[in-house]
């Protein structure tokens, strides 16, 4: 889903809102998340997930075309960890889409137990 598709969907679900207001709301939310991450803050949306930043150390990389060793500077990258509710919802759809496999019963013992040994 793209940003414009998200705006259209929210507009459909909320016909009392003007399109320009929905667009302003979505843009503001994305800007606030971006600003918080730029300040190295964590943004948590309960049930959905948490946005944070991780620092990657400097390292030696390799140019795949030439095989030449290249120095890669340290950098900060955005990171998203899904919330439990989102994870559960995604996995329940997968489980309902695939037929459940019946558990196999344990094979019967080939020899009867011997008493008195």
mmCIF file of N, CA and C in Angstrom:
data_model
loop_
_atom_site.group_PDB
_atom_site.id
_atom_site.type_symbol
_atom_site.label_atom_id
_atom_site.label_comp_id
_atom_site.label_asym_id
_atom_site.label_seq_id
_atom_site.Cartn_x
_atom_site.Cartn_y
_atom_site.Cartn_z
ATOM 1 N N UNK A 1 0.849 -1.170 0.000
ATOM 2 C CA UNK A 1 0.000 0.000 0.000
ATOM 3 C C UNK A 1 0.897 1.235 0.000
ATOM 4 N N UNK A 2 0.594 2.153 -0.870
ATOM 5 C CA UNK A 2 1.352 3.401 -0.937
ATOM 6 C C UNK A 2 0.693 4.447 -0.034
ATOM 7 N N UNK A 3 1.404 5.551 0.144
ATOM 8 C CA UNK A 3 0.876 6.634 0.972
ATOM 9 C C UNK A 3 -0.445 7.158 0.400
ATOM 10 N N UNK A 4 -0.516 7.331 -0.911
ATOM 11 C CA UNK A 4 -1.754 7.839 -1.525
ATOM 12 C C UNK A 4 -2.896 6.841 -1.376
ATOM 13 N N UNK A 5 -2.599 5.545 -1.460
ATOM 14 C CA UNK A 5 -3.627 4.523 -1.239
ATOM 15 C C UNK A 5 -4.122 4.542 0.200
ATOM 16 N N UNK A 6 -3.210 4.765 1.136
ATOM 17 C CA UNK A 6 -3.582 4.870 2.547
ATOM 18 C C UNK A 6 -4.506 6.066 2.762
ATOM 19 N N UNK A 7 -4.175 7.181 2.161
ATOM 20 C CA UNK A 7 -4.999 8.393 2.279
ATOM 21 C C UNK A 7 -6.399 8.139 1.703
ATOM 22 N N UNK A 8 -6.458 7.500 0.546
ATOM 23 C CA UNK A 8 -7.758 7.192 -0.060
ATOM 24 C C UNK A 8 -8.580 6.259 0.825
ATOM 25 N N UNK A 9 -7.933 5.247 1.391
ATOM 26 C CA UNK A 9 -8.635 4.271 2.238
ATOM 27 C C UNK A 9 -9.181 4.942 3.501
ATOM 28 N N UNK A 10 -8.373 5.766 4.139
ATOM 29 C CA UNK A 10 -8.833 6.477 5.340
ATOM 30 C C UNK A 10 -9.977 7.415 4.970
ATOM 31 N N UNK A 11 -9.882 8.063 3.812
ATOM 32 C CA UNK A 11 -10.953 8.942 3.342
ATOM 33 C C UNK A 11 -12.255 8.184 3.112
ATOM 34 N N UNK A 12 -12.145 6.963 2.564
ATOM 35 C CA UNK A 12 -13.334 6.129 2.346
ATOM 36 C C UNK A 12 -13.989 5.730 3.666
ATOM 37 N N UNK A 13 -13.162 5.416 4.648
ATOM 38 C CA UNK A 13 -13.679 4.987 5.951
ATOM 39 C C UNK A 13 -14.207 6.150 6.788
ATOM 40 N N UNK A 14 -13.811 7.365 6.436
ATOM 41 C CA UNK A 14 -14.223 8.567 7.167
ATOM 42 C C UNK A 14 -14.747 9.610 6.186
ATOM 43 N N UNK A 15 -15.943 9.399 5.634
ATOM 44 C CA UNK A 15 -16.455 10.312 4.605
ATOM 45 C C UNK A 15 -16.724 11.726 5.128
ATOM 46 N N UNK A 16 -16.774 11.903 6.442
ATOM 47 C CA UNK A 16 -17.006 13.229 7.010
ATOM 48 C C UNK A 16 -15.759 14.108 6.972
ATOM 49 N N UNK A 17 -14.585 13.511 6.658
ATOM 50 C CA UNK A 17 -13.325 14.268 6.580
ATOM 51 C C UNK A 17 -13.032 14.655 5.130
ATOM 52 N N UNK A 18 -12.489 15.848 4.954
ATOM 53 C CA UNK A 18 -12.047 16.272 3.626
ATOM 54 C C UNK A 18 -10.772 15.530 3.253
ATOM 55 N N UNK A 19 -10.595 15.311 1.950
ATOM 56 C CA UNK A 19 -9.405 14.624 1.447
ATOM 57 C C UNK A 19 -8.132 15.354 1.886
ATOM 58 N N UNK A 20 -8.129 16.685 1.789
ATOM 59 C CA UNK A 20 -6.928 17.461 2.159
ATOM 60 C C UNK A 20 -6.610 17.302 3.648
ATOM 61 N N UNK A 21 -7.632 17.150 4.498
ATOM 62 C CA UNK A 21 -7.391 16.958 5.930
ATOM 63 C C UNK A 21 -6.801 15.583 6.208
ATOM 64 N N UNK A 22 -7.305 14.566 5.523
ATOM 65 C CA UNK A 22 -6.756 13.211 5.683
ATOM 66 C C UNK A 22 -5.307 13.191 5.230
ATOM 67 N N UNK A 23 -5.034 13.843 4.113
ATOM 68 C CA UNK A 23 -3.660 13.903 3.594
ATOM 69 C C UNK A 23 -2.744 14.611 4.598
ATOM 70 N N UNK A 24 -3.219 15.690 5.185
ATOM 71 C CA UNK A 24 -2.438 16.436 6.176
ATOM 72 C C UNK A 24 -2.178 15.577 7.422
ATOM 73 N N UNK A 25 -3.161 14.821 7.863
ATOM 74 C CA UNK A 25 -3.017 13.958 9.041
ATOM 75 C C UNK A 25 -1.964 12.880 8.797
ATOM 76 N N UNK A 26 -2.074 12.180 7.661
ATOM 77 C CA UNK A 26 -1.128 11.102 7.341
ATOM 78 C C UNK A 26 0.285 11.659 7.202
ATOM 79 N N UNK A 27 0.430 12.778 6.522
ATOM 80 C CA UNK A 27 1.746 13.405 6.346
ATOM 81 C C UNK A 27 2.335 13.812 7.693
ATOM 82 N N UNK A 28 1.510 14.369 8.559
ATOM 83 C CA UNK A 28 1.977 14.783 9.883
ATOM 84 C C UNK A 28 2.449 13.587 10.703
ATOM 85 N N UNK A 29 1.725 12.490 10.653
ATOM 86 C CA UNK A 29 2.128 11.283 11.394
ATOM 87 C C UNK A 29 3.487 10.796 10.908
ATOM 88 N N UNK A 30 3.656 10.711 9.586
ATOM 89 C CA UNK A 30 4.940 10.253 9.040
ATOM 90 C C UNK A 30 6.075 11.216 9.397
ATOM 91 N N UNK A 31 5.806 12.507 9.350
ATOM 92 C CA UNK A 31 6.838 13.486 9.703
ATOM 93 C C UNK A 31 7.232 13.363 11.175
ATOM 94 N N UNK A 32 6.266 13.156 12.046
ATOM 95 C CA UNK A 32 6.571 13.024 13.473
ATOM 96 C C UNK A 32 7.385 11.768 13.759
ATOM 97 N N UNK A 33 7.065 10.673 13.091
ATOM 98 C CA UNK A 33 7.859 9.451 13.250
ATOM 99 C C UNK A 33 9.275 9.691 12.760
ATOM 100 N N UNK A 34 9.408 10.330 11.606
ATOM 101 C CA UNK A 34 10.730 10.634 11.040
ATOM 102 C C UNK A 34 11.526 11.549 11.960
ATOM 103 N N UNK A 35 10.888 12.601 12.487
ATOM 104 C CA UNK A 35 11.581 13.529 13.388
ATOM 105 C C UNK A 35 12.036 12.836 14.664
ATOM 106 N N UNK A 36 11.200 11.973 15.215
ATOM 107 C CA UNK A 36 11.574 11.249 16.430
ATOM 108 C C UNK A 36 12.764 10.333 16.173
ATOM 109 N N UNK A 37 12.761 9.638 15.046
ATOM 110 C CA UNK A 37 13.880 8.754 14.717
ATOM 111 C C UNK A 37 15.149 9.553 14.469
ATOM 112 N N UNK A 38 15.024 10.727 13.877
ATOM 113 C CA UNK A 38 16.192 11.579 13.636
ATOM 114 C C UNK A 38 16.826 12.010 14.953
ATOM 115 N N UNK A 39 15.996 12.127 16.007
ATOM 116 C CA UNK A 39 16.507 12.467 17.344
ATOM 117 C C UNK A 39 16.909 11.223 18.128
ATOM 118 N N UNK A 40 16.890 10.060 17.445
ATOM 119 C CA UNK A 40 17.232 8.766 18.030
ATOM 120 C C UNK A 40 16.231 8.317 19.096
ATOM 121 N N UNK A 41 15.002 8.829 19.018
ATOM 122 C CA UNK A 41 13.944 8.395 19.921
ATOM 123 C C UNK A 41 13.286 7.146 19.350
ATOM 124 N N UNK A 42 12.580 6.443 20.212
ATOM 125 C CA UNK A 42 11.841 5.247 19.825
ATOM 126 C C UNK A 42 10.372 5.632 19.695
ATOM 127 N N UNK A 43 9.711 5.117 18.655
ATOM 128 C CA UNK A 43 8.289 5.386 18.447
ATOM 129 C C UNK A 43 7.553 4.053 18.550
ATOM 130 N N UNK A 44 6.667 3.940 19.539
ATOM 131 C CA UNK A 44 5.936 2.698 19.742
ATOM 132 C C UNK A 44 4.456 2.920 19.479
ATOM 133 N N UNK A 45 3.901 2.102 18.607
ATOM 134 C CA UNK A 45 2.469 2.115 18.314
ATOM 135 C C UNK A 45 1.926 0.793 18.837
ATOM 136 N N UNK A 46 1.300 0.828 20.004
ATOM 137 C CA UNK A 46 0.845 -0.393 20.678
ATOM 138 C C UNK A 46 0.024 -1.266 19.746
ATOM 139 N N UNK A 47 0.349 -2.550 19.734
ATOM 140 C CA UNK A 47 -0.353 -3.506 18.898
ATOM 141 C C UNK A 47 0.166 -3.563 17.473
ATOM 142 N N UNK A 48 0.841 -2.514 17.028
ATOM 143 C CA UNK A 48 1.353 -2.471 15.656
ATOM 144 C C UNK A 48 2.840 -2.777 15.627
ATOM 145 N N UNK A 49 3.625 -2.003 16.403
ATOM 146 C CA UNK A 49 5.060 -2.232 16.421
ATOM 147 C C UNK A 49 5.808 -1.018 16.913
ATOM 148 N N UNK A 50 7.127 -1.119 16.873
ATOM 149 C CA UNK A 50 7.978 -0.045 17.367
ATOM 150 C C UNK A 50 9.053 0.281 16.336
ATOM 151 N N UNK A 51 9.221 1.579 16.093
ATOM 152 C CA UNK A 51 10.278 2.076 15.221
ATOM 153 C C UNK A 51 11.425 2.532 16.102
ATOM 154 N N UNK A 52 12.641 2.191 15.720
ATOM 155 C CA UNK A 52 13.822 2.656 16.440
ATOM 156 C C UNK A 52 14.965 2.765 15.437
ATOM 157 N N UNK A 53 16.109 3.189 15.922
ATOM 158 C CA UNK A 53 17.283 3.258 15.056
ATOM 159 C C UNK A 53 18.371 2.360 15.631
ATOM 160 N N UNK A 54 19.162 1.808 14.741
ATOM 161 C CA UNK A 54 20.296 0.983 15.138
ATOM 162 C C UNK A 54 21.544 1.539 14.469
ATOM 163 N N UNK A 55 22.640 1.452 15.185
ATOM 164 C CA UNK A 55 23.903 1.929 14.629
ATOM 165 C C UNK A 55 24.682 0.749 14.082
ATOM 166 N N UNK A 56 25.123 0.889 12.866
ATOM 167 C CA UNK A 56 25.968 -0.135 12.244
ATOM 168 C C UNK A 56 27.400 0.368 12.247
ATOM 169 N N UNK A 57 28.294 -0.434 12.746
ATOM 170 C CA UNK A 57 29.700 -0.052 12.831
ATOM 171 C C UNK A 57 30.347 -0.020 11.451
ATOM 172 N N UNK A 58 31.458 0.694 11.380
ATOM 173 C CA UNK A 58 32.244 0.730 10.145
ATOM 174 C C UNK A 58 32.798 -0.666 9.896
ATOM 175 N N UNK A 59 32.938 -1.011 8.625
ATOM 176 C CA UNK A 59 33.423 -2.354 8.296
ATOM 177 C C UNK A 59 34.069 -2.345 6.925
ATOM 178 N N UNK A 60 34.699 -3.449 6.602
ATOM 179 C CA UNK A 60 35.261 -3.639 5.270
ATOM 180 C C UNK A 60 34.229 -4.383 4.436
ATOM 181 N N UNK A 61 33.867 -3.811 3.305
ATOM 182 C CA UNK A 61 32.927 -4.451 2.399
ATOM 183 C C UNK A 61 33.626 -4.862 1.125
ATOM 184 N N UNK A 62 32.852 -5.425 0.203
ATOM 185 C CA UNK A 62 33.432 -5.862 -1.059
ATOM 186 C C UNK A 62 32.529 -5.417 -2.187
ATOM 187 N N UNK A 63 33.112 -4.819 -3.204
ATOM 188 C CA UNK A 63 32.374 -4.436 -4.401
ATOM 189 C C UNK A 63 32.062 -5.723 -5.162
ATOM 190 N N UNK A 64 30.781 -6.082 -5.306
ATOM 191 C CA UNK A 64 30.460 -7.365 -5.948
ATOM 192 C C UNK A 64 30.842 -7.422 -7.430
ATOM 193 N N UNK A 65 30.920 -6.275 -8.082
ATOM 194 C CA UNK A 65 31.250 -6.267 -9.507
ATOM 195 C C UNK A 65 32.742 -6.489 -9.740
ATOM 196 N N UNK A 66 33.591 -5.806 -8.925
ATOM 197 C CA UNK A 66 35.038 -5.889 -9.155
ATOM 198 C C UNK A 66 35.754 -6.777 -8.152
ATOM 199 N N UNK A 67 35.105 -7.055 -7.015
ATOM 200 C CA UNK A 67 35.754 -7.847 -5.978
ATOM 201 C C UNK A 67 36.684 -7.020 -5.110
ATOM 202 N N UNK A 68 36.776 -5.729 -5.378
ATOM 203 C CA UNK A 68 37.664 -4.827 -4.645
ATOM 204 C C UNK A 68 37.131 -4.598 -3.221
ATOM 205 N N UNK A 69 38.037 -4.543 -2.248
ATOM 206 C CA UNK A 69 37.651 -4.256 -0.873
ATOM 207 C C UNK A 69 37.376 -2.766 -0.730
ATOM 208 N N UNK A 70 36.264 -2.452 -0.045
ATOM 209 C CA UNK A 70 35.824 -1.068 0.103
ATOM 210 C C UNK A 70 35.535 -0.807 1.576
ATOM 211 N N UNK A 71 35.909 0.381 2.044
ATOM 212 C CA UNK A 71 35.601 0.760 3.421
ATOM 213 C C UNK A 71 34.167 1.271 3.472
ATOM 214 N N UNK A 72 33.369 0.712 4.392
ATOM 215 C CA UNK A 72 31.982 1.150 4.578
ATOM 216 C C UNK A 72 31.925 1.897 5.900
ATOM 217 N N UNK A 73 31.507 3.147 5.857
ATOM 218 C CA UNK A 73 31.447 3.978 7.057
ATOM 219 C C UNK A 73 30.359 3.489 8.010
ATOM 220 N N UNK A 74 30.490 3.900 9.278
ATOM 221 C CA UNK A 74 29.418 3.579 10.223
ATOM 222 C C UNK A 74 28.191 4.389 9.851
ATOM 223 N N UNK A 75 27.023 3.847 10.156
ATOM 224 C CA UNK A 75 25.793 4.553 9.807
ATOM 225 C C UNK A 75 24.678 4.158 10.757
ATOM 226 N N UNK A 76 23.648 4.973 10.750
ATOM 227 C CA UNK A 76 22.467 4.720 11.557
ATOM 228 C C UNK A 76 21.344 4.336 10.604
ATOM 229 N N UNK A 77 20.643 3.246 10.908
ATOM 230 C CA UNK A 77 19.569 2.777 10.030
ATOM 231 C C UNK A 77 18.278 2.618 10.825
ATOM 232 N N UNK A 78 17.134 2.856 10.181
ATOM 233 C CA UNK A 78 15.862 2.652 10.877
ATOM 234 C C UNK A 78 15.594 1.161 11.056
ATOM 235 N N UNK A 79 14.878 0.833 12.121
ATOM 236 C CA UNK A 79 14.573 -0.550 12.442
ATOM 237 C C UNK A 79 13.123 -0.620 12.909
ATOM 238 N N UNK A 80 12.394 -1.633 12.476
ATOM 239 C CA UNK A 80 10.999 -1.809 12.881
ATOM 240 C C UNK A 80 10.821 -3.198 13.464
ATOM 241 N N UNK A 81 10.231 -3.248 14.638
ATOM 242 C CA UNK A 81 9.924 -4.532 15.271
ATOM 243 C C UNK A 81 8.416 -4.622 15.411
ATOM 244 N N UNK A 82 7.832 -5.681 14.866
ATOM 245 C CA UNK A 82 6.379 -5.821 14.908
ATOM 246 C C UNK A 82 5.885 -6.055 16.327
ATOM 247 N N UNK A 83 4.684 -5.587 16.587
ATOM 248 C CA UNK A 83 4.045 -5.813 17.867
ATOM 249 C C UNK A 83 3.412 -7.189 17.901
ATOM 250 N N UNK A 84 3.113 -7.667 19.101
ATOM 251 C CA UNK A 84 2.554 -8.997 19.265
ATOM 252 C C UNK A 84 1.204 -9.128 18.567
ATOM 253 N N UNK A 85 0.359 -8.116 18.695
ATOM 254 C CA UNK A 85 -0.969 -8.176 18.083
ATOM 255 C C UNK A 85 -0.880 -8.293 16.562
ATOM 256 N N UNK A 86 0.006 -7.527 15.940
ATOM 257 C CA UNK A 86 0.191 -7.598 14.494
ATOM 258 C C UNK A 86 0.730 -8.962 14.091
ATOM 259 N N UNK A 87 1.731 -9.449 14.820
ATOM 260 C CA UNK A 87 2.323 -10.755 14.527
ATOM 261 C C UNK A 87 1.272 -11.858 14.630
ATOM 262 N N UNK A 88 0.467 -11.816 15.700
ATOM 263 C CA UNK A 88 -0.576 -12.826 15.887
ATOM 264 C C UNK A 88 -1.610 -12.763 14.767
ATOM 265 N N UNK A 89 -1.977 -11.554 14.379
ATOM 266 C CA UNK A 89 -2.978 -11.393 13.322
ATOM 267 C C UNK A 89 -2.458 -11.918 11.988
ATOM 268 N N UNK A 90 -1.200 -11.650 11.683
ATOM 269 C CA UNK A 90 -0.612 -12.144 10.441
ATOM 270 C C UNK A 90 -0.510 -13.662 10.449
ATOM 271 N N UNK A 91 -0.097 -14.226 11.560
ATOM 272 C CA UNK A 91 0.064 -15.673 11.643
ATOM 273 C C UNK A 91 -1.268 -16.404 11.671
ATOM 274 N N UNK A 92 -2.311 -15.808 12.203
ATOM 275 C CA UNK A 92 -3.614 -16.469 12.195
ATOM 276 C C UNK A 92 -4.156 -16.550 10.782
ATOM 277 N N UNK A 93 -3.859 -15.564 9.931
ATOM 278 C CA UNK A 93 -4.288 -15.615 8.536
ATOM 279 C C UNK A 93 -3.556 -16.726 7.796
ATOM 280 N N UNK A 94 -2.275 -16.880 8.093
ATOM 281 C CA UNK A 94 -1.485 -17.917 7.434
ATOM 282 C C UNK A 94 -2.000 -19.290 7.845
ATOM 283 N N UNK A 95 -2.258 -19.460 9.135
ATOM 284 C CA UNK A 95 -2.720 -20.755 9.628
ATOM 285 C C UNK A 95 -4.085 -21.096 9.071
ATOM 286 N N UNK A 96 -4.982 -20.117 8.938
ATOM 287 C CA UNK A 96 -6.315 -20.396 8.421
ATOM 288 C C UNK A 96 -6.285 -20.650 6.918
ATOM 289 N N UNK A 97 -5.269 -20.144 6.227
ATOM 290 C CA UNK A 97 -5.172 -20.334 4.784
ATOM 291 C C UNK A 97 -4.625 -21.717 4.431
ATOM 292 N N UNK A 98 -3.814 -22.292 5.313
ATOM 293 C CA UNK A 98 -3.256 -23.607 5.042
ATOM 294 C C UNK A 98 -3.998 -24.631 5.893
ATOM 295 N N UNK A 99 -4.357 -25.762 5.317
ATOM 296 C CA UNK A 99 -5.083 -26.761 6.101
ATOM 297 C C UNK A 99 -4.211 -27.301 7.223
ATOM 298 N N UNK A 100 -4.836 -27.496 8.365
ATOM 299 C CA UNK A 100 -4.099 -28.008 9.523
ATOM 300 C C UNK A 100 -3.802 -29.482 9.311
ATOM 301 N N UNK A 101 -2.612 -29.884 9.669
ATOM 302 C CA UNK A 101 -2.201 -31.261 9.520
ATOM 303 C C UNK A 101 -2.578 -32.009 10.793
ATOM 304 N N UNK A 102 -3.210 -33.145 10.643
ATOM 305 C CA UNK A 102 -3.605 -33.935 11.816
ATOM 306 C C UNK A 102 -2.362 -34.506 12.468
ATOM 307 N N UNK A 103 -2.304 -34.467 13.808
ATOM 308 C CA UNK A 103 -1.120 -35.023 14.476
ATOM 309 C C UNK A 103 -1.071 -36.529 14.290
ATOM 310 N N UNK A 104 0.144 -36.993 14.044
ATOM 311 C CA UNK A 104 0.318 -38.428 13.845
ATOM 312 C C UNK A 104 0.378 -39.114 15.203
ATOM 313 N N UNK A 105 -0.249 -40.296 15.302
ATOM 314 C CA UNK A 105 -0.205 -41.020 16.572
ATOM 315 C C UNK A 105 1.100 -41.779 16.660
ATOM 316 N N UNK A 106 1.525 -42.006 17.886
ATOM 317 C CA UNK A 106 2.782 -42.719 18.107
ATOM 318 C C UNK A 106 2.598 -44.169 17.698
ATOM 319 N N UNK A 107 3.600 -44.793 17.085
ATOM 320 C CA UNK A 107 3.472 -46.191 16.681
ATOM 321 C C UNK A 107 3.348 -47.085 17.910
ATOM 322 N N UNK A 108 2.569 -48.130 17.774
ATOM 323 C CA UNK A 108 2.388 -49.075 18.886
ATOM 324 C C UNK A 108 3.681 -49.829 19.124
ATOM 325 N N UNK A 109 3.895 -50.207 20.361
ATOM 326 C CA UNK A 109 5.112 -50.953 20.707
ATOM 327 C C UNK A 109 5.072 -52.308 20.009
ATOM 328 N N UNK A 110 6.200 -52.736 19.482
ATOM 329 C CA UNK A 110 6.238 -53.992 18.744
ATOM 330 C C UNK A 110 6.242 -55.190 19.672
ATOM 331 N N UNK A 111 6.750 -55.043 20.879
ATOM 332 C CA UNK A 111 6.796 -56.166 21.815
ATOM 333 C C UNK A 111 5.947 -55.817 23.029
ATOM 334 N N UNK A 112 5.203 -56.777 23.540
ATOM 335 C CA UNK A 112 4.489 -56.505 24.779
ATOM 336 C C UNK A 112 5.479 -56.441 25.929
ATOM 337 N N UNK A 113 5.186 -55.664 26.961
ATOM 338 C CA UNK A 113 6.115 -55.584 28.084
ATOM 339 C C UNK A 113 6.246 -56.935 28.781
ATOM 340 N N UNK A 114 7.461 -57.253 29.180
ATOM 341 C CA UNK A 114 7.759 -58.523 29.836
ATOM 342 C C UNK A 114 7.795 -58.271 31.334
ATOM 343 N N UNK A 115 7.021 -59.034 32.082
ATOM 344 C CA UNK A 115 7.028 -58.838 33.525
ATOM 345 C C UNK A 115 7.975 -59.809 34.182
ATOM 346 N N UNK A 116 8.465 -59.435 35.323
ATOM 347 C CA UNK A 116 9.354 -60.302 36.099
ATOM 348 C C UNK A 116 10.793 -60.213 35.719
ATOM 349 N N UNK A 117 11.201 -59.304 34.925
ATOM 350 C CA UNK A 117 12.633 -59.206 34.590
ATOM 351 C C UNK A 117 13.334 -58.281 35.503
#
